[in-house]
mmCIF file of C-alpha atoms in Angstrom:
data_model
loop_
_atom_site.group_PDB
_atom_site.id
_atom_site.type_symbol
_atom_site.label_atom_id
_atom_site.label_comp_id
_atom_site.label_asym_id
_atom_site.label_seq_id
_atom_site.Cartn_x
_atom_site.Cartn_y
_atom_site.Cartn_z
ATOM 1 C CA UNK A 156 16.499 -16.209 -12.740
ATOM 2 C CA UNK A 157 13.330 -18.028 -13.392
ATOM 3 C CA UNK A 158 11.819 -17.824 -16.975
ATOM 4 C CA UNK A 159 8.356 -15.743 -16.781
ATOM 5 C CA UNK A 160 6.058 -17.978 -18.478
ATOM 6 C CA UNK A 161 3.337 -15.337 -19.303
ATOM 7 C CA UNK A 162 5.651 -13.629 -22.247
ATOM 8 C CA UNK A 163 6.705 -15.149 -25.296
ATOM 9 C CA UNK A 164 10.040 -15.257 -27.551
ATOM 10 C CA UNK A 165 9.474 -11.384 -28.391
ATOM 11 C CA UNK A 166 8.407 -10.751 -24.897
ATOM 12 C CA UNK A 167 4.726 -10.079 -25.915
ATOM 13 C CA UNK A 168 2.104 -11.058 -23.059
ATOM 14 C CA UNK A 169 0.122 -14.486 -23.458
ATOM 15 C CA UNK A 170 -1.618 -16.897 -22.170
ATOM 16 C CA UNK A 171 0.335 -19.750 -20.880
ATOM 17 C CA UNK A 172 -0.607 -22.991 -22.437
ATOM 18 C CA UNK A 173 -0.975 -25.830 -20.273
ATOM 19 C CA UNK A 174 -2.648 -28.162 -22.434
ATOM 20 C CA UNK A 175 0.305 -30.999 -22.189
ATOM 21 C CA UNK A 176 0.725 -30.586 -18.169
ATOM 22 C CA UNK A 177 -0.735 -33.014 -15.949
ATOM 23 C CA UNK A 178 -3.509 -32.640 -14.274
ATOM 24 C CA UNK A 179 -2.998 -33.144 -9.975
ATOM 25 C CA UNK A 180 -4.693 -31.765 -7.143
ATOM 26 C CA UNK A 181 -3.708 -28.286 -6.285
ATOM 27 C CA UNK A 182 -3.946 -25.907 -3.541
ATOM 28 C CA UNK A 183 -3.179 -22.701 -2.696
ATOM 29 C CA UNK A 184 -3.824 -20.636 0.667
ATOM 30 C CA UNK A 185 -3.225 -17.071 1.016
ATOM 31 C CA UNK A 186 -3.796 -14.412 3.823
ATOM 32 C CA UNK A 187 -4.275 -10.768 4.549
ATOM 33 C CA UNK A 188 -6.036 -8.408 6.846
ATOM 34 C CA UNK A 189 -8.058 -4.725 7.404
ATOM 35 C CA UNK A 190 -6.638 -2.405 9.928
ATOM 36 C CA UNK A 191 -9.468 -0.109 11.615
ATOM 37 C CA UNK A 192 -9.764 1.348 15.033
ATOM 38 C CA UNK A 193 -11.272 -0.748 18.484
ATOM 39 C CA UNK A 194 -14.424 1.160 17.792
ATOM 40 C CA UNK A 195 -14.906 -0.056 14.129
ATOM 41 C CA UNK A 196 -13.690 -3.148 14.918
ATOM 42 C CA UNK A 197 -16.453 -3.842 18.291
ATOM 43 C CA UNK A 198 -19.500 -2.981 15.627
ATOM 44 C CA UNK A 199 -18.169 -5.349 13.217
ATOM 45 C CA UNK A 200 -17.738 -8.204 16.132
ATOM 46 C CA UNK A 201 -21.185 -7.191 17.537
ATOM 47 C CA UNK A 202 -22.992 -6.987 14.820
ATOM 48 C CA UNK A 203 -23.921 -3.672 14.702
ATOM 49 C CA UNK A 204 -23.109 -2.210 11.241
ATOM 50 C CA UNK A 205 -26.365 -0.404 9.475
ATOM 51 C CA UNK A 206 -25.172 -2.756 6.206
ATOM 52 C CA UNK A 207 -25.228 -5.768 8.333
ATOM 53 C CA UNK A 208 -23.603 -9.542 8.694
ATOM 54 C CA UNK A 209 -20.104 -7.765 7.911
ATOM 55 C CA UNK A 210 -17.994 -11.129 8.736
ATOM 56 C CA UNK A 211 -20.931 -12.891 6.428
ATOM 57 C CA UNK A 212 -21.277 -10.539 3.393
ATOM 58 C CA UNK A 213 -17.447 -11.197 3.503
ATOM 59 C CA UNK A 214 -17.300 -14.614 3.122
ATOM 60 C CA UNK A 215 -19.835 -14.739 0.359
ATOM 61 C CA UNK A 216 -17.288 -11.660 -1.631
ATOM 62 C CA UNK A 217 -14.237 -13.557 -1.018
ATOM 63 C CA UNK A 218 -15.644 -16.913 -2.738
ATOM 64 C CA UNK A 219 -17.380 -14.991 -5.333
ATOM 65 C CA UNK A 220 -13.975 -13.412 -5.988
ATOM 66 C CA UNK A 221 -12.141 -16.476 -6.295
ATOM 67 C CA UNK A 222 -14.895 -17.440 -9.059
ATOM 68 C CA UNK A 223 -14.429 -14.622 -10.786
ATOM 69 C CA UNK A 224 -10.539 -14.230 -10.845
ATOM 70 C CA UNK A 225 -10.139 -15.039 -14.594
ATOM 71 C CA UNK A 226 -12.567 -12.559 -15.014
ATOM 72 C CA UNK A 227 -9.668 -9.870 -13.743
ATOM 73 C CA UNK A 228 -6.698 -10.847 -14.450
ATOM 74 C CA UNK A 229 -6.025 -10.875 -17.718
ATOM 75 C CA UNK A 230 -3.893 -13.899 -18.393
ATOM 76 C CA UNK A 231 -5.136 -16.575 -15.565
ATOM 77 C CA UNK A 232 -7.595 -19.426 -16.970
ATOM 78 C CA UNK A 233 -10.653 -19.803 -16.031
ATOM 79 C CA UNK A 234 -10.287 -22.587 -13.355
ATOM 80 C CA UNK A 235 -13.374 -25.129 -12.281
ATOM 81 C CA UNK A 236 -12.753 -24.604 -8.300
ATOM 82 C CA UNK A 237 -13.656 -27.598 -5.448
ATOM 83 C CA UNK A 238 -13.052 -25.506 -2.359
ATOM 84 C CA UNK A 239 -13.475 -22.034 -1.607
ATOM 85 C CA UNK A 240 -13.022 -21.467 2.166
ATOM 86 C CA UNK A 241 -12.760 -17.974 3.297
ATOM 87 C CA UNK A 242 -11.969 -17.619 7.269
ATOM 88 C CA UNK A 243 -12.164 -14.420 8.881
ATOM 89 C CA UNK A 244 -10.812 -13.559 12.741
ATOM 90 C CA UNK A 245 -11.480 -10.679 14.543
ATOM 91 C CA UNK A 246 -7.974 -9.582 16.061
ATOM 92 C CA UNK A 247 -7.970 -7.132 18.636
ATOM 93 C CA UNK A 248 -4.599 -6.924 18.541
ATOM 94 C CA UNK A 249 -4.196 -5.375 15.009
ATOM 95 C CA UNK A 250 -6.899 -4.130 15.528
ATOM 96 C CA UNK A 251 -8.952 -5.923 12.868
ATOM 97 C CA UNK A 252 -9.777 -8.337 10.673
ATOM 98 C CA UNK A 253 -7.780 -11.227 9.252
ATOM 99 C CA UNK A 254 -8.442 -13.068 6.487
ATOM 100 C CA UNK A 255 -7.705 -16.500 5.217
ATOM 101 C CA UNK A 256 -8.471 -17.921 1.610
ATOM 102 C CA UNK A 257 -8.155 -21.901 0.869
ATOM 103 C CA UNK A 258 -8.756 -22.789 -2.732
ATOM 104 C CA UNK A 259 -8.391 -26.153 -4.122
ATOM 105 C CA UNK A 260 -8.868 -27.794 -7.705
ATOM 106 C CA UNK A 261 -7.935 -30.485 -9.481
ATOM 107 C CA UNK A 262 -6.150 -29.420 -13.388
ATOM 108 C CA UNK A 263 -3.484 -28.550 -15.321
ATOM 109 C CA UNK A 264 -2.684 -24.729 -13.234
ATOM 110 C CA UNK A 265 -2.332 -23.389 -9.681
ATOM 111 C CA UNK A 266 -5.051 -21.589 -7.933
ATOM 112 C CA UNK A 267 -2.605 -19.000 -6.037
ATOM 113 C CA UNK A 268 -4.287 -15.960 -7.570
ATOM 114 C CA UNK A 269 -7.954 -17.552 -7.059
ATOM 115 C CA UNK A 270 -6.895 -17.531 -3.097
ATOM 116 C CA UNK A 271 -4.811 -14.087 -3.473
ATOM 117 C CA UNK A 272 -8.165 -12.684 -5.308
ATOM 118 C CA UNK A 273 -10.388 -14.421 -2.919
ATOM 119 C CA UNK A 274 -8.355 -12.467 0.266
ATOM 120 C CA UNK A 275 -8.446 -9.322 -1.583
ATOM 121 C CA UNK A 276 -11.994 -9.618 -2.448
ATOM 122 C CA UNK A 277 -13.176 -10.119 1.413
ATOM 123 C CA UNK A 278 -11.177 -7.566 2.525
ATOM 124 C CA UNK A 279 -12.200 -4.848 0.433
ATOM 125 C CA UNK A 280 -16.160 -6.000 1.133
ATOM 126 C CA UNK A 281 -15.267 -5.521 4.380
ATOM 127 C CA UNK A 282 -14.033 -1.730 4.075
ATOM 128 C CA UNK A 283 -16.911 -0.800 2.160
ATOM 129 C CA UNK A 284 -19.603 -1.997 4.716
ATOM 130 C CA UNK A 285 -18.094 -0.057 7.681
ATOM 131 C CA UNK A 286 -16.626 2.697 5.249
ATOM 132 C CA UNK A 287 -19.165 5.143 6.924
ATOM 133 C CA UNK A 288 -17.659 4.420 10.313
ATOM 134 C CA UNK A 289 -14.260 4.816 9.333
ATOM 135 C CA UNK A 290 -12.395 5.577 6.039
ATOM 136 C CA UNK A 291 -9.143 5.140 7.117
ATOM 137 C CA UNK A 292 -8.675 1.276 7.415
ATOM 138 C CA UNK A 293 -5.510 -0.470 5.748
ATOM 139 C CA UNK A 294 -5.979 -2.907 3.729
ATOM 140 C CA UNK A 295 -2.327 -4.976 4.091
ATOM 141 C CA UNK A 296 -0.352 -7.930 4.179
ATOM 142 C CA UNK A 297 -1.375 -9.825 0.963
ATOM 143 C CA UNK A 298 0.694 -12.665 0.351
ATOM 144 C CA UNK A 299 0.478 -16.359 -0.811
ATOM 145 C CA UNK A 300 1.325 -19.057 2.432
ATOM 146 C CA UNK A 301 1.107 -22.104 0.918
ATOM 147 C CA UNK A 302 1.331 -23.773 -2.611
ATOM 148 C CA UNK A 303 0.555 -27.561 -3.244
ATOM 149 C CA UNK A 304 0.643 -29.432 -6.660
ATOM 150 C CA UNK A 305 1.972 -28.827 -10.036
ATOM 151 C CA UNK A 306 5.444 -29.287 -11.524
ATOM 152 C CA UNK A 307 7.228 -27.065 -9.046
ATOM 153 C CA UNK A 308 5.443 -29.031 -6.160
ATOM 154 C CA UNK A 309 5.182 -27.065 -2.604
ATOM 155 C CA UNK A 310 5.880 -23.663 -1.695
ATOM 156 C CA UNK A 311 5.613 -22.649 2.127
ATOM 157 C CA UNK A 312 6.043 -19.103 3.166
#
């Protein structure tokens, strides 16, 4: 089983430190998606929700979120990020929204939990502009897709 770098000898929390890693570019992608009904899902696509630019206000939460991840999660670094991209289809076939965060850097840690943060992020933006319409979306299928850089190299779902 892999060693959890986050707790020490005593198995107290830390931060890890990766001063004496090398810094490479890295890149992490991650997806997930909101569940609502056709209805919800046709004023979202045409533009019609009284908070407005859904798919926009979105986009704009999701990179914000990936900024701000240290800022959650107790024990990730505060990362200087190059790429943010946040891409959002409307699915009919869920029916909803699917979301797709690509985060890239160049240091010493991963960004897997700036792209998991950035999904999460755009996804609940997304259920509380149309919230009104509908309070029963799912919010689902978090999960990292790809990994690129850093000692243990690439990780592909």
């Amino acid at each position: 089983m892999a060693k959890l770098t986050h707790f020490d000898e005593s198995g107290q929390a830390h931060m890890v430190d990766v001063s004496d890693k090398a810094s490479t570019a890295r890149l992490a992608v991650a997806e997930g998606w909101v569940k609502m009904s056709d209805s919800t899902l046709a004023m979202i696509r045409d533009g019609e929700a009284g908070k407005g630019d859904v798919l926009g206000v979105a986009r704009l939460a999701g990179i914000m979120g990936a900024k701000k991840t240290a800022d959650l999660i107790p024990l990730c670094h505060p990362l200087p990020l190059s790429k943010v991209a946040i891409e959002l289809e409307v699915d009919p076939a869920l029916p909803g929204i699917r979301i797709t965060a690509t985060v890239k850097t160049s240091g010493q840690t991963g960004v897997e939990m700036e792209a998991l943060t950035a999904v999460s992020t755009a996804a609940l933006t997304i259920y509380d502009m149309v919230k009104a319409a509908q309070k029963d979306m799912e919010i689902g299928g978090l999960q990292l897709v790809l990994k690129e850089g850093g000692k243990s190299g690439r990780y592909t779902r």
